Coordinates of C-alpha atoms in Angstrom, one line a residue:
M1 CA -4.8 1.3 -55.2
S2 CA -7.7 -0.2 -54.5
T3 CA -11.1 1.6 -54.4
S4 CA -11.1 1.7 -50.7
E5 CA -7.3 2.6 -50.3
S6 CA -8.2 5.5 -52.5
Q7 CA -10.7 6.8 -50.3
E8 CA -8.9 6.6 -46.9
S9 CA -6.1 8.6 -48.9
R10 CA -9.2 11.4 -50.0
W11 CA -10.1 11.2 -45.9
K12 CA -6.8 11.6 -44.9
A13 CA -6.1 14.4 -47.0
E14 CA -9.3 16.1 -45.9
I15 CA -8.4 15.5 -42.3
T16 CA -4.9 17.0 -42.9
R17 CA -6.2 20.2 -44.6
R18 CA -8.4 20.9 -41.8
L19 CA -5.6 20.5 -38.9
E20 CA -3.3 22.5 -41.6
Q21 CA -6.0 25.1 -41.8
G22 CA -7.6 25.1 -38.5
D23 CA -10.7 25.1 -39.8
D24 CA -13.9 23.2 -39.6
L25 CA -12.6 20.8 -36.6
E26 CA -15.7 19.8 -35.5
F27 CA -17.9 17.3 -37.7
S28 CA -20.6 15.2 -37.3
I29 CA -20.4 12.0 -39.5
A30 CA -23.2 12.9 -42.3
Q31 CA -20.5 16.6 -42.2
F32 CA -17.7 14.6 -42.8
A33 CA -19.3 12.1 -45.3
Q34 CA -20.9 15.1 -47.3
A35 CA -17.6 16.9 -47.3
V36 CA -15.6 13.7 -48.8
G37 CA -18.5 12.7 -51.3
V38 CA -19.8 9.4 -49.2
L39 CA -23.0 8.6 -47.3
A40 CA -23.0 8.6 -43.8
S41 CA -24.0 4.9 -43.1
D42 CA -20.3 3.9 -44.8
Q43 CA -19.1 1.7 -42.2
A44 CA -15.4 2.0 -43.5
L45 CA -16.1 5.7 -43.0
I46 CA -17.7 5.2 -39.5
A47 CA -14.5 2.8 -39.1
F48 CA -11.8 5.5 -40.0
L49 CA -13.2 8.3 -37.9
D50 CA -13.0 6.3 -35.0
G51 CA -9.4 5.7 -36.0
L52 CA -8.8 8.6 -35.7
V53 CA -9.9 8.4 -32.0
T54 CA -8.1 5.5 -31.4
S55 CA -5.0 7.0 -32.5
T56 CA -6.1 10.3 -30.4
T57 CA -6.1 12.3 -33.7
A58 CA -9.4 13.6 -32.5
R59 CA -12.3 13.1 -29.7
K60 CA -15.9 11.5 -29.6
I61 CA -18.5 13.4 -28.6
E62 CA -21.9 12.6 -27.6
A63 CA -24.3 15.1 -28.2
Y64 CA -28.2 15.9 -28.4
R65 CA -30.6 17.3 -30.9
C66 CA -34.1 18.6 -30.7
P67 CA -36.0 16.0 -32.7
V68 CA -38.6 18.0 -34.3
T69 CA -37.5 18.1 -38.2
L70 CA -38.0 22.5 -38.3
C71 CA -35.6 22.8 -35.5
S72 CA -33.2 20.1 -35.7
K73 CA -30.3 22.2 -33.3
V74 CA -27.7 20.4 -31.7
L75 CA -29.0 20.8 -28.0
P76 CA -26.8 22.4 -25.2
A77 CA -25.2 19.8 -22.4
G78 CA -27.1 18.7 -19.7
T79 CA -30.6 16.9 -19.2
I80 CA -32.6 18.7 -21.2
T81 CA -36.1 18.1 -21.2
S82 CA -37.3 20.6 -23.5
C83 CA -35.8 22.7 -26.4
P84 CA -34.4 26.4 -25.4
Y85 CA -34.6 27.1 -29.5
C86 CA -38.0 26.1 -30.6
H87 CA -39.7 25.2 -27.0
T88 CA -40.7 22.2 -27.5
D89 CA -41.7 20.0 -24.2
Y90 CA -40.1 16.6 -25.0
Q91 CA -42.5 14.7 -22.3
Q92 CA -45.2 16.5 -23.4
E93 CA -45.5 15.9 -26.9
G94 CA -43.9 12.1 -26.4
E95 CA -41.0 13.6 -28.6
E96 CA -37.5 11.8 -28.1
I97 CA -34.0 13.6 -28.4
V98 CA -32.1 12.2 -30.7
V99 CA -28.3 11.5 -30.5
E100 CA -25.6 12.4 -32.5
Y101 CA -21.8 11.9 -32.6
F102 CA -19.7 14.2 -33.3
Y103 CA -15.1 14.1 -34.0
R104 CA -13.2 16.8 -33.1
L105 CA -9.3 17.1 -34.1
E106 CA -7.5 17.8 -31.7
G107 CA -5.7 20.4 -33.4
E108 CA -5.5 24.5 -33.2
T109 CA -8.0 26.4 -34.2
S110 CA -7.7 29.3 -36.8
R111 CA -7.1 32.6 -35.9
E112 CA -8.6 36.0 -37.6
I113 CA -6.4 39.0 -38.9
R114 CA -7.9 41.8 -36.1
W115 CA -5.6 44.6 -37.4
V116 CA -1.7 45.0 -38.7
I117 CA 1.0 47.8 -38.4
V118 CA 3.0 47.8 -41.8
I119 CA 6.5 49.7 -41.4
H120 CA 8.0 50.8 -44.4
G121 CA 11.6 50.7 -45.8
M122 CA 13.4 53.9 -46.7
N123 CA 11.4 56.7 -48.7
S124 CA 8.9 54.2 -50.1
R125 CA 5.7 55.9 -51.1
A126 CA 4.6 53.4 -53.8
P127 CA 1.4 53.0 -54.4
W128 CA 1.6 49.2 -52.9
Q129 CA 0.7 51.2 -49.5
E130 CA -2.7 52.0 -50.5
E131 CA -3.1 48.2 -52.6
F132 CA -2.3 46.8 -49.2
S133 CA -5.0 48.7 -47.6
W134 CA -7.6 48.0 -50.4
Q135 CA -6.5 44.0 -50.6
I136 CA -6.8 43.6 -46.5
A137 CA -10.2 45.3 -47.3
N138 CA -11.4 43.5 -50.3
R139 CA -9.6 40.0 -50.3
L140 CA -10.7 38.9 -46.6
R141 CA -13.3 37.7 -44.7
Y142 CA -13.2 40.2 -42.2
S143 CA -12.2 43.9 -41.8
A144 CA -8.9 44.3 -40.7
P145 CA -8.0 47.8 -40.1
V146 CA -4.0 48.5 -40.9
L147 CA -1.9 51.0 -39.9
I148 CA 0.8 52.1 -42.6
Y149 CA 3.8 54.0 -40.3
K150 CA 5.5 56.3 -42.7
Y151 CA 9.0 57.9 -41.1
G152 CA 9.6 60.5 -44.1
W153 CA 12.6 60.3 -45.8
A154 CA 15.8 58.7 -45.6
T155 CA 18.8 58.8 -46.8
V156 CA 22.4 59.3 -46.0
D157 CA 21.4 59.6 -42.3
V158 CA 21.1 55.8 -42.2
L159 CA 24.4 55.4 -41.9
V160 CA 24.3 56.9 -38.7
S161 CA 23.3 55.0 -35.8
P162 CA 21.4 57.7 -33.0
F163 CA 19.2 58.6 -36.3
H164 CA 18.1 55.2 -36.4
R165 CA 17.0 55.2 -32.5
R166 CA 15.5 58.2 -32.6
L167 CA 13.2 56.9 -35.3
A168 CA 12.7 53.6 -33.4
R169 CA 11.7 55.8 -30.1
Q170 CA 9.1 58.1 -32.7
L171 CA 7.7 54.5 -34.0
G172 CA 7.6 52.9 -30.6
E173 CA 5.5 55.8 -29.2
R174 CA 3.0 55.7 -31.7
I175 CA 2.8 51.8 -32.1
R176 CA 2.0 52.6 -28.4
I177 CA -0.8 54.7 -28.6
A178 CA -2.4 53.0 -31.8
I179 CA -2.6 49.9 -29.0
E180 CA -4.3 52.1 -26.8
Q181 CA -6.3 52.9 -29.5
A182 CA -7.5 49.0 -30.6
T183 CA -8.2 48.6 -26.7
E184 CA -10.5 51.3 -26.7
S185 CA -12.0 49.6 -29.4
Q186 CA -12.5 45.9 -28.1
R187 CA -9.7 45.1 -30.4
P188 CA -7.4 42.6 -29.3
P189 CA -4.1 44.7 -28.1
R190 CA -1.3 42.8 -30.4
P191 CA -1.3 43.9 -33.7
D192 CA 0.6 41.6 -36.4
I193 CA 3.3 43.5 -38.1
I194 CA 4.4 43.3 -41.4
A195 CA 8.1 45.2 -42.1
H196 CA 10.4 45.8 -44.6
S197 CA 13.8 46.6 -45.7
F198 CA 14.6 49.8 -43.0
G199 CA 11.6 48.9 -41.2
T200 CA 13.1 45.4 -39.8
R201 CA 15.7 47.4 -38.3
L202 CA 13.6 49.6 -36.7
F203 CA 11.3 47.1 -35.2
S204 CA 14.2 45.3 -34.3
L205 CA 15.2 48.1 -31.8
I206 CA 11.6 48.7 -30.5
L207 CA 12.4 45.2 -29.4
E208 CA 15.6 45.5 -28.1
D209 CA 14.6 48.8 -26.2
S210 CA 13.6 48.0 -22.5
S211 CA 11.1 51.4 -22.1
F212 CA 9.4 49.4 -24.9
D213 CA 9.1 46.3 -23.0
D214 CA 4.8 46.4 -22.3
L215 CA 4.6 46.1 -25.8
K216 CA 3.7 43.2 -27.1
F217 CA 2.9 41.5 -30.7
G218 CA 0.8 38.8 -32.7
R219 CA 2.8 37.7 -35.9
I220 CA 5.7 39.2 -37.8
I221 CA 6.6 39.6 -41.4
T222 CA 9.9 40.8 -42.4
A223 CA 10.6 41.0 -45.9
G224 CA 13.7 42.3 -47.6
S225 CA 15.0 42.3 -43.6
V226 CA 18.2 44.0 -42.9
V227 CA 18.6 42.3 -39.5
R228 CA 21.0 40.5 -38.8
P229 CA 20.8 37.2 -38.7
D230 CA 21.8 35.7 -34.9
F231 CA 19.0 38.3 -33.6
D232 CA 17.5 36.7 -30.7
W233 CA 14.2 35.8 -31.9
G234 CA 13.8 32.9 -29.9
R235 CA 14.3 35.2 -27.0
Q236 CA 11.5 37.1 -28.2
I237 CA 9.1 34.9 -28.6
A238 CA 10.0 32.7 -25.4
A239 CA 9.2 36.0 -23.7
G240 CA 5.6 36.6 -25.0
R241 CA 6.5 39.5 -27.0
V242 CA 5.8 37.6 -30.4
E243 CA 3.9 35.1 -31.1
A244 CA 5.8 34.2 -34.4
V245 CA 8.0 35.3 -36.8
L246 CA 8.2 34.8 -40.7
N247 CA 10.9 35.8 -42.6
H248 CA 10.7 35.8 -46.7
V249 CA 13.3 36.0 -48.8
G250 CA 14.0 37.3 -51.8
A251 CA 16.8 35.1 -53.5
K252 CA 17.2 38.2 -56.3
D253 CA 17.9 40.6 -53.6
K254 CA 20.8 42.9 -54.2
A255 CA 20.1 45.3 -51.4
V256 CA 20.4 43.0 -48.2
P257 CA 23.6 41.7 -49.2
L258 CA 25.3 45.1 -48.5
A259 CA 23.7 46.6 -45.8
Q260 CA 25.8 45.4 -42.9
Y261 CA 29.0 47.3 -44.7
T262 CA 26.9 50.8 -44.8
I263 CA 23.8 50.6 -42.5
P264 CA 25.5 50.2 -38.2
G265 CA 23.7 47.2 -37.0
A266 CA 22.4 45.6 -39.8
G267 CA 22.6 42.5 -41.4
P268 CA 21.6 40.2 -44.1
G269 CA 18.9 38.4 -42.5
G270 CA 16.7 38.6 -46.1
T271 CA 18.9 36.7 -48.0
V272 CA 21.0 34.2 -45.4
G273 CA 17.7 34.0 -43.3
Y274 CA 17.2 34.0 -39.4
A275 CA 19.1 31.3 -37.3
A276 CA 16.6 31.1 -34.4
K277 CA 15.0 27.4 -34.5
T278 CA 11.6 29.0 -33.9
V279 CA 11.8 31.3 -36.9
L280 CA 10.1 30.3 -39.7
N281 CA 12.9 31.1 -43.3
V282 CA 10.9 31.0 -46.8
R283 CA 12.4 31.7 -50.1
N284 CA 11.0 32.9 -53.1
A285 CA 13.5 32.3 -56.0
D286 CA 12.0 34.9 -58.2
F287 CA 12.2 38.0 -56.1
G288 CA 14.3 41.1 -55.2
H289 CA 14.5 43.4 -52.6
S290 CA 10.5 44.9 -53.2
D291 CA 9.1 42.6 -55.5
F292 CA 7.1 41.3 -52.4
F293 CA 4.9 44.8 -52.7
V294 CA 4.5 44.7 -56.6
P295 CA 0.9 45.0 -56.7
E296 CA 0.2 41.7 -58.6
N297 CA 2.6 39.6 -56.4
L298 CA 0.8 41.6 -53.5
R299 CA -2.6 40.2 -54.4
V300 CA -1.3 37.0 -54.3
L301 CA 0.7 36.7 -51.0
I302 CA -2.6 38.0 -48.8
S303 CA -5.2 35.6 -51.0
N304 CA -6.2 33.2 -49.1
D305 CA -4.2 30.6 -49.7
G306 CA -0.9 33.2 -50.3
L307 CA 1.6 32.5 -48.1
W308 CA 1.4 35.5 -45.4
H309 CA -2.6 35.4 -45.5
S310 CA -1.8 31.7 -44.0
F311 CA 1.0 32.3 -41.7
L312 CA -1.0 34.9 -40.1
T313 CA -4.1 32.6 -39.8
H314 CA -3.3 29.2 -40.3
P315 CA -1.9 26.8 -37.0
L316 CA 1.6 27.1 -37.5
A317 CA 2.4 23.8 -35.8
R318 CA 2.0 22.0 -39.3
F319 CA 2.7 25.1 -41.7
R320 CA 5.6 24.4 -43.9
P321 CA 5.1 26.5 -46.7
D322 CA 7.1 26.1 -49.8
G323 CA 10.6 27.4 -50.1
V324 CA 11.1 26.3 -46.7
F325 CA 15.1 26.6 -45.2
E326 CA 16.9 26.8 -42.0
T327 CA 20.2 29.4 -42.0
D328 CA 24.0 28.5 -41.1
R329 CA 23.5 29.4 -37.4
G330 CA 27.3 29.7 -37.4
W331 CA 27.3 33.2 -39.6
K332 CA 29.6 35.5 -38.9
P333 CA 29.6 39.5 -39.8
A334 CA 31.6 40.2 -42.8
S335 CA 35.3 41.6 -42.2
L336 CA 35.8 44.2 -39.6
L337 CA 37.9 46.0 -41.9
L338 CA 35.6 46.2 -44.7
R339 CA 33.0 47.4 -42.9
V340 CA 35.0 50.4 -41.5
L341 CA 36.1 50.8 -44.0
A342 CA 32.5 50.9 -46.3
R343 CA 31.2 53.3 -42.9
T344 CA 34.3 55.4 -42.9
L345 CA 33.3 56.3 -46.9
G346 CA 29.6 56.7 -45.9
Y347 CA 30.5 59.5 -42.4
T348 CA 32.3 61.2 -45.2
I349 CA 29.1 61.5 -47.4
F350 CA 26.9 62.2 -45.0
C351 CA 29.1 65.3 -43.9
F352 CA 28.8 66.7 -47.2
V353 CA 25.3 65.3 -47.6
G354 CA 23.9 65.4 -44.2
P355 CA 22.5 69.1 -44.4
F356 CA 20.9 69.1 -47.7
T357 CA 19.2 65.8 -46.5
W358 CA 17.9 67.6 -43.6
L359 CA 16.7 70.4 -46.3
R360 CA 14.9 68.1 -48.0
R361 CA 13.0 66.9 -45.2
K362 CA 11.8 70.1 -43.7
L363 CA 10.7 70.6 -47.8
D364 CA 9.0 67.4 -47.8
P365 CA 8.5 65.3 -44.1

């Protein structure tokens, strides 16, 4: 590869990076030249940037800069006779405005994580909850409040559908209050959601409950999901209920495949993936059911280049992380007979153990 080809490859890589991350989409020749390590007068670089304009990858913008050395600010659009920053009168001082060209890449800008609601799995009081709040507060570039919803102890009662809906209604009401409080605090009304295991089931029930149609959400991450693969995420996205969905799958998850046999309405979304074309399914070859929240894994996921942080902040048009896969859209539930037998056994267990779990929640809610 010649030197010129090598340089152009670096320039293309830098453009791709900016488009993927949604950062530094607008720049001058001097700024881009500094980023790629060449002179701003490099004619090959100027030709490359003008080529982006020709291909409609970028727009060329004429801008005006204050000629005063100690100021040198870009001036507002319109006819300028004096600088609004250093207050120099150009006509009186005999100064001429400096004309400068900027390039604006045609792409989405990055977004901030403004606030997050975490819906955990069954009986989860693990250290990851505190770890998550700490990492969000300290590793990200901004302060993002984290609401971790705890619905108490759930054991054999997850075998009964009415219990699901009762918990989902409680969760929906709590989210509604949180959204109202966020709005009063001048935060966006749409929280991002991270849901794990049985928490994914509860969140899907909220989306299906017409009494919560007023609730709208940002980007959704499901981990170890027990939502059915054929859940209609596409309809939720098209209706504006959710912005986007990342389904993080653990290849070594042993719990999710059992969900459809034991939990009414559940399915193996956390192993098979979601069938909706608008969902991003990503598989981690090393993760089991709860490995997403092991502190060392969590730190990686929400670090600046981590999968979860990137999904929550980057433009998604070009977002294709390692492990992306498409699921079989012909998924069918397991045999009805097997599910009936498994749930009959579950209901029998519930009849015997249910009173003790009720007492357990009363003593330790």
